[in-house]
Amino acid sequence: DTAVSQTPKYLVTQMGNDKSIKCEQNLGHDTMYWYKQDSKKFLKIMFSYNNKELIINETVPNRFSPKSPDKAHLNLHINSLELGDSAVYFCASSQDWGQQGTQYFGPGTRLLVL
Amino acid sequence: QQQVKQSPQSLIVQKGGISIINCAYENTAFDYFPWYQQFPGKGPALLIAIRPDVSEKKEGRFTISFNKSAKQFSLHIMDSQPGDSATYFCAASGRTGANNLFFGTGTRLTVIP
């Protein structure tokens, strides 16, 4: 059983388009995250979210927005895509909000903006 | 601003050798230091983690050494195997707000048979 899943695995799109990446976790975790991994493999936190609180990394453009229809899902919406948005986006989850512990990562979505 | 600094960027080790990856941090609020392993095309996965109340933690062939006063920690892989070839990330988090992990820049390890 896949613990954290993401769709699509690959996403190729034109500049200026709006796109979404979906994430689902079946671990029963309270907290979910989105990370961006650039071409140099650098992993950077974008958002941390549970059903009560959202923490946004201040460097993330407001074109990016997380949407959570329920505790098991955290989707990432990106408006007006730019070339620099090309990267691999990882969703992750962990047991509790504010409690340090294992984060479980999804397989990633490879976004290419042309 | 890079919260966790990691070196080397890449590492080549013979099978059976010891792989050593080093990390340093500045934020004294950090008190949880995990290492993640990432294979090509996959997401990172937790390998081993340590808290600053101990100076060393060992799990199988993997050992974390932690130096609180120097604000440094390192991963040692004993008897390195070709299957260990992957990218390794150190990370750190503190007990404020969410469990946000700040990752190092990664070390690409290649173990030669």
Coordinates of N, CA, C and O in Angstrom, one line a residue, chain B:
Chain B
Q1 N 19.0 31.8 2.7 CA 19.9 31.6 3.8 C 19.8 30.1 4.1 O 18.8 29.5 4.4
Q2 N 21.0 29.4 4.0 CA 21.0 28.0 4.2 C 21.1 27.7 5.7 O 22.1 28.0 6.3
Q3 N 20.1 27.0 6.3 CA 20.1 26.8 7.7 C 21.0 25.7 8.1 O 21.5 25.6 9.2
V4 N 21.2 24.7 7.2 CA 22.0 23.5 7.5 C 23.0 23.4 6.3 O 22.6 23.3 5.2
K5 N 24.3 23.4 6.7 CA 25.3 23.2 5.6 C 25.8 21.8 5.6 O 26.1 21.2 6.7
Q6 N 26.0 21.3 4.4 CA 26.3 19.9 4.3 C 27.5 19.7 3.3 O 27.6 20.4 2.3
S7 N 28.4 18.8 3.6 CA 29.5 18.5 2.8 C 29.9 17.0 2.9 O 29.7 16.4 4.0
P8 N 30.6 16.4 1.9 CA 30.8 17.0 0.6 C 29.6 16.9 -0.3 O 28.6 16.3 0.1
Q9 N 29.7 17.5 -1.4 CA 28.6 17.5 -2.4 C 28.5 16.1 -3.0 O 27.4 15.7 -3.3
S10 N 29.6 15.5 -3.2 CA 29.6 14.1 -3.8 C 30.8 13.3 -3.1 O 31.8 13.9 -2.7
L11 N 30.6 12.0 -3.1 CA 31.5 11.2 -2.4 C 31.5 9.8 -3.2 O 30.5 9.3 -3.5
I12 N 32.7 9.4 -3.4 CA 32.9 8.0 -4.1 C 33.7 7.2 -3.1 O 34.8 7.6 -2.7
V13 N 33.2 6.0 -2.8 CA 33.8 5.1 -1.8 C 33.8 3.7 -2.4 O 32.9 3.3 -3.1
Q14 N 34.9 3.0 -2.1 CA 35.0 1.6 -2.5 C 34.1 0.7 -1.6 O 33.8 1.1 -0.4
K15 N 33.6 -0.3 -2.2 CA 32.7 -1.3 -1.4 C 33.5 -1.7 -0.2 O 34.7 -2.1 -0.3
G16 N 32.8 -1.7 0.9 CA 33.5 -2.1 2.2 C 34.1 -1.0 3.0 O 34.5 -1.1 4.1
G17 N 34.2 0.2 2.3 CA 34.8 1.4 3.0 C 33.8 2.1 3.9 O 32.6 1.7 4.0
I18 N 34.3 3.2 4.5 CA 33.5 4.0 5.3 C 33.1 5.3 4.6 O 34.0 6.0 4.1
S19 N 31.8 5.6 4.6 CA 31.4 6.9 4.0 C 31.1 7.8 5.1 O 30.4 7.5 6.1
I20 N 31.6 9.1 5.0 CA 31.3 10.0 6.1 C 30.8 11.3 5.4 O 31.4 11.9 4.5
I21 N 29.7 11.8 5.9 CA 29.0 13.0 5.5 C 28.9 13.9 6.7 O 28.4 13.5 7.7
N22 N 29.2 15.2 6.5 CA 29.2 16.1 7.6 C 28.2 17.2 7.4 O 27.9 17.7 6.3
C23 N 27.6 17.7 8.5 CA 26.6 18.8 8.5 C 26.9 19.7 9.7 O 27.4 19.3 10.7
A24 N 26.5 21.0 9.5 CA 26.7 22.0 10.5 C 25.5 22.9 10.5 O 24.8 23.1 9.4
Y25 N 25.1 23.4 11.6 CA 24.0 24.3 11.7 C 24.3 25.5 12.7 O 25.3 25.4 13.4
E26 N 23.5 26.5 12.6 CA 23.7 27.7 13.4 C 22.6 27.9 14.5 O 22.9 28.4 15.5
N27 N 21.4 27.5 14.1 CA 20.2 27.8 14.9 C 20.2 26.9 16.2 O 20.0 25.7 16.1
T28 N 20.5 27.5 17.3 CA 20.5 26.7 18.5 C 19.1 26.2 19.0 O 19.0 25.4 19.9
A29 N 18.1 26.6 18.3 CA 16.7 26.1 18.6 C 16.5 24.8 18.0 O 15.5 24.1 18.3
F30 N 17.4 24.3 17.1 CA 17.2 23.0 16.5 C 17.5 22.0 17.5 O 18.5 22.0 18.2
D31 N 16.6 21.0 17.6 CA 16.9 19.9 18.5 C 16.5 18.5 18.0 O 16.2 17.6 18.8
Y32 N 16.4 18.4 16.7 CA 16.1 17.1 16.1 C 16.8 17.1 14.8 O 16.7 18.0 13.9
F33 N 17.6 16.0 14.6 CA 18.5 16.0 13.4 C 18.4 14.6 12.7 O 19.0 13.6 13.1
P34 N 17.5 14.6 11.7 CA 17.4 13.3 10.9 C 18.3 13.3 9.7 O 18.7 14.4 9.2
W35 N 18.5 12.1 9.2 CA 19.1 11.9 7.9 C 18.1 11.2 7.0 O 17.5 10.2 7.4
Y36 N 18.0 11.7 5.8 CA 17.2 11.1 4.8 C 18.0 10.6 3.6 O 19.0 11.2 3.3
Q37 N 17.5 9.5 3.1 CA 18.2 8.9 1.9 C 17.2 8.9 0.7 O 16.0 8.7 0.9
Q38 N 17.7 9.4 -0.4 CA 16.9 9.5 -1.6 C 17.5 8.7 -2.8 O 18.7 9.1 -3.2
F39 N 16.8 7.8 -3.3 CA 17.2 7.1 -4.5 C 16.7 7.8 -5.7 O 15.6 8.5 -5.6
P40 N 17.3 7.7 -6.9 CA 16.9 8.4 -8.1 C 15.4 8.1 -8.4 O 15.0 7.0 -8.4
G41 N 14.6 9.2 -8.7 CA 13.2 9.0 -9.0 C 12.3 8.8 -7.8 O 11.1 8.5 -8.0
K42 N 12.8 8.8 -6.6 CA 12.0 8.5 -5.5 C 12.0 9.7 -4.5 O 12.9 10.6 -4.6
G43 N 11.1 9.6 -3.6 CA 11.1 10.6 -2.5 C 12.1 10.3 -1.4 O 12.5 9.1 -1.3
P44 N 12.5 11.3 -0.6 CA 13.4 11.0 0.5 C 12.7 10.1 1.5 O 11.5 10.1 1.7
A45 N 13.5 9.3 2.2 CA 13.0 8.4 3.2 C 13.9 8.5 4.4 O 15.2 8.5 4.3
L46 N 13.3 8.5 5.6 CA 14.1 8.6 6.9 C 15.0 7.4 7.0 O 14.6 6.3 6.9
L47 N 16.3 7.7 7.3 CA 17.3 6.7 7.5 C 17.6 6.5 9.0 O 17.5 5.4 9.6
I48 N 17.9 7.6 9.7 CA 18.2 7.6 11.1 C 18.1 9.0 11.6 O 18.3 9.9 10.9
A49 N 17.8 9.2 12.9 CA 17.7 10.5 13.5 C 18.3 10.5 14.9 O 18.3 9.5 15.6
I50 N 18.6 11.7 15.3 CA 19.2 11.9 16.7 C 18.7 13.2 17.3 O 18.4 14.1 16.6
R51 N 18.7 13.1 18.6 CA 18.4 14.3 19.4 C 19.6 14.7 20.2 O 20.5 13.8 20.5
P52 N 19.8 16.0 20.6 CA 21.1 16.4 21.1 C 21.4 15.9 22.5 O 22.4 16.3 23.1
D53 N 20.5 15.1 23.1 CA 20.8 14.6 24.4 C 21.8 13.4 24.4 O 22.3 13.0 25.4
V54 N 22.1 12.9 23.2 CA 23.1 11.9 23.0 C 24.1 12.3 22.0 O 23.8 13.1 21.1
S55 N 25.3 11.7 22.1 CA 26.4 12.1 21.2 C 26.5 11.2 20.0 O 27.2 11.5 19.0
E56 N 25.9 10.0 20.1 CA 26.0 9.0 19.0 C 24.7 8.2 19.0 O 24.2 7.8 20.1
K57 N 24.3 7.8 17.8 CA 23.3 6.8 17.6 C 23.6 5.9 16.5 O 24.0 6.3 15.4
K58 N 23.5 4.6 16.8 CA 23.8 3.6 15.8 C 22.7 2.7 15.4 O 21.9 2.3 16.3
E59 N 22.5 2.5 14.1 CA 21.4 1.6 13.7 C 22.0 0.8 12.5 O 22.2 1.3 11.4
G60 N 22.4 -0.4 12.8 CA 23.1 -1.3 11.8 C 24.4 -0.7 11.4 O 25.2 -0.4 12.2
R61 N 24.5 -0.5 10.1 CA 25.8 0.1 9.6 C 25.8 1.6 9.6 O 26.8 2.2 9.2
F62 N 24.7 2.2 10.0 CA 24.6 3.7 10.0 C 24.7 4.2 11.4 O 24.1 3.8 12.3
T63 N 25.6 5.2 11.5 CA 25.9 5.9 12.8 C 25.8 7.4 12.6 O 26.4 7.9 11.7
I64 N 25.1 8.1 13.5 CA 25.2 9.5 13.6 C 26.0 9.9 14.8 O 25.8 9.4 15.9
S65 N 27.0 10.8 14.5 CA 27.8 11.4 15.6 C 27.4 12.8 15.7 O 27.2 13.5 14.7
F66 N 27.1 13.3 17.0 CA 26.6 14.6 17.2 C 27.5 15.4 18.2 O 27.9 14.9 19.3
N67 N 27.9 16.6 17.8 CA 28.7 17.4 18.6 C 28.0 18.7 18.9 O 27.9 19.6 18.0
K68 N 27.3 18.8 20.0 CA 26.4 19.9 20.3 C 27.2 21.2 20.4 O 26.7 22.3 19.9
S69 N 28.3 21.2 21.1 CA 29.1 22.5 21.3 C 29.6 23.0 20.0 O 29.6 24.3 19.8
A70 N 29.9 22.2 19.0 CA 30.4 22.6 17.7 C 29.3 22.8 16.7 O 29.5 23.3 15.6
K71 N 28.1 22.4 17.1 CA 26.9 22.5 16.2 C 27.1 21.7 14.9 O 26.9 22.3 13.8
Q72 N 27.6 20.5 15.1 CA 27.9 19.7 13.9 C 27.4 18.3 14.2 O 27.4 17.8 15.3
F73 N 27.1 17.6 13.1 CA 26.7 16.2 13.2 C 27.1 15.5 11.9 O 27.2 16.2 10.8
S74 N 27.3 14.3 11.9 CA 27.8 13.5 10.8 C 27.2 12.2 10.7 O 26.7 11.6 11.7
L75 N 27.1 11.7 9.5 CA 26.6 10.3 9.2 C 27.8 9.5 8.8 O 28.6 9.8 7.9
H76 N 27.9 8.3 9.4 CA 29.0 7.3 9.0 C 28.3 6.1 8.5 O 27.4 5.6 9.2
I77 N 28.7 5.7 7.3 CA 28.1 4.4 6.8 C 29.3 3.4 6.8 O 30.3 3.6 6.0
M78 N 29.2 2.4 7.6 CA 30.3 1.4 7.7 C 30.0 0.3 6.6 O 28.9 0.1 6.2
D79 N 31.1 -0.3 6.2 CA 31.0 -1.4 5.2 C 30.1 -1.0 4.1 O 29.1 -1.6 3.8
S80 N 30.4 0.2 3.5 CA 29.5 0.7 2.4 C 29.3 -0.3 1.3 O 30.2 -1.0 0.9
Q81 N 28.1 -0.4 0.8 CA 27.7 -1.3 -0.3 C 27.2 -0.5 -1.5 O 26.6 0.6 -1.4
P82 N 27.3 -1.1 -2.7 CA 26.7 -0.5 -3.9 C 25.3 -0.1 -3.7 O 24.8 0.9 -4.3
G83 N 24.5 -0.8 -3.0 CA 23.1 -0.5 -2.7 C 22.9 0.7 -1.9 O 21.8 1.3 -1.8
D84 N 24.0 1.2 -1.3 CA 23.9 2.5 -0.5 C 24.0 3.7 -1.4 O 23.9 4.8 -0.9
S85 N 24.4 3.5 -2.7 CA 24.5 4.6 -3.6 C 23.2 5.4 -3.7 O 22.2 4.8 -4.1
A86 N 23.2 6.6 -3.3 CA 22.0 7.4 -3.2 C 22.4 8.8 -2.9 O 23.6 9.1 -2.6
T87 N 21.5 9.7 -2.8 CA 21.7 11.1 -2.2 C 21.3 11.1 -0.8 O 20.2 10.7 -0.5
Y88 N 22.1 11.6 0.1 CA 21.9 11.7 1.5 C 21.7 13.1 1.9 O 22.5 14.0 1.6
F89 N 20.6 13.4 2.7 CA 20.3 14.7 3.2 C 20.3 14.7 4.7 O 19.7 13.9 5.3
C90 N 21.1 15.6 5.3 CA 20.9 15.9 6.7 C 19.8 17.0 6.8 O 19.5 17.7 5.8
A91 N 19.2 17.0 8.0 CA 18.1 18.0 8.2 C 18.1 18.4 9.7 O 18.7 17.7 10.5
A92 N 17.3 19.4 10.0 CA 17.2 19.8 11.3 C 15.8 20.5 11.5 O 15.3 21.1 10.6
S93 N 15.3 20.4 12.7 CA 14.1 21.1 13.1 C 14.1 21.5 14.5 O 14.9 20.9 15.3
G94 N 13.3 22.4 14.8 CA 13.2 22.9 16.2 C 11.7 22.8 16.7 O 10.8 22.6 15.9
R95 N 11.6 22.9 18.0 CA 10.2 22.7 18.6 C 9.4 24.0 18.6 O 8.9 24.4 19.6
T96 N 9.3 24.6 17.4 CA 8.4 25.8 17.3 C 7.5 25.6 16.1 O 8.0 25.2 15.0
G97 N 6.2 25.7 16.3 CA 5.3 25.6 15.2 C 5.3 24.2 14.6 O 5.4 23.2 15.4
A98 N 5.2 24.1 13.4 CA 5.1 22.8 12.7 C 6.5 22.1 12.7 O 7.5 22.7 13.0
N99 N 6.4 20.9 12.4 CA 7.7 20.1 12.3 C 8.4 20.4 11.0 O 8.6 19.5 10.2
N100 N 8.8 21.7 10.8 CA 9.4 22.0 9.6 C 10.9 21.5 9.5 O 11.6 21.8 10.4
L101 N 11.2 20.8 8.5 CA 12.6 20.3 8.3 C 13.3 21.3 7.4 O 12.8 21.6 6.4
F102 N 14.5 21.6 7.9 CA 15.4 22.4 7.0 C 16.5 21.4 6.6 O 17.3 20.9 7.4
F103 N 16.6 21.3 5.3 CA 17.5 20.3 4.7 C 18.8 20.9 4.3 O 18.9 22.0 3.9
G104 N 19.9 20.0 4.4 CA 21.2 20.4 3.8 C 21.1 20.2 2.3 O 20.0 19.8 1.8
T105 N 22.2 20.5 1.6 CA 22.2 20.5 0.2 C 22.3 19.2 -0.4 O 22.3 19.1 -1.7
G106 N 22.6 18.1 0.3 CA 22.6 16.8 -0.2 C 24.0 16.3 -0.5 O 24.9 17.2 -0.9
T107 N 24.3 15.0 -0.4 CA 25.6 14.4 -0.8 C 25.2 13.2 -1.6 O 24.5 12.3 -1.2
R108 N 25.8 13.3 -2.8 CA 25.6 12.1 -3.7 C 26.7 11.1 -3.5 O 27.8 11.3 -3.8
L109 N 26.3 10.0 -2.9 CA 27.2 8.9 -2.6 C 27.2 7.8 -3.7 O 26.1 7.3 -4.1
T110 N 28.4 7.5 -4.2 CA 28.5 6.4 -5.1 C 29.5 5.4 -4.5 O 30.6 5.7 -4.1
V111 N 29.0 4.1 -4.4 CA 29.8 3.1 -3.8 C 30.2 2.1 -5.0 O 29.4 1.5 -5.6
I112 N 31.6 2.1 -5.2 CA 32.1 1.3 -6.3 C 32.3 -0.1 -5.9 O 32.9 -0.4 -4.9
P113 N 31.8 -1.1 -6.7 CA 32.0 -2.5 -6.4 C 33.4 -2.9 -6.3 O 34.3 -2.4 -6.9

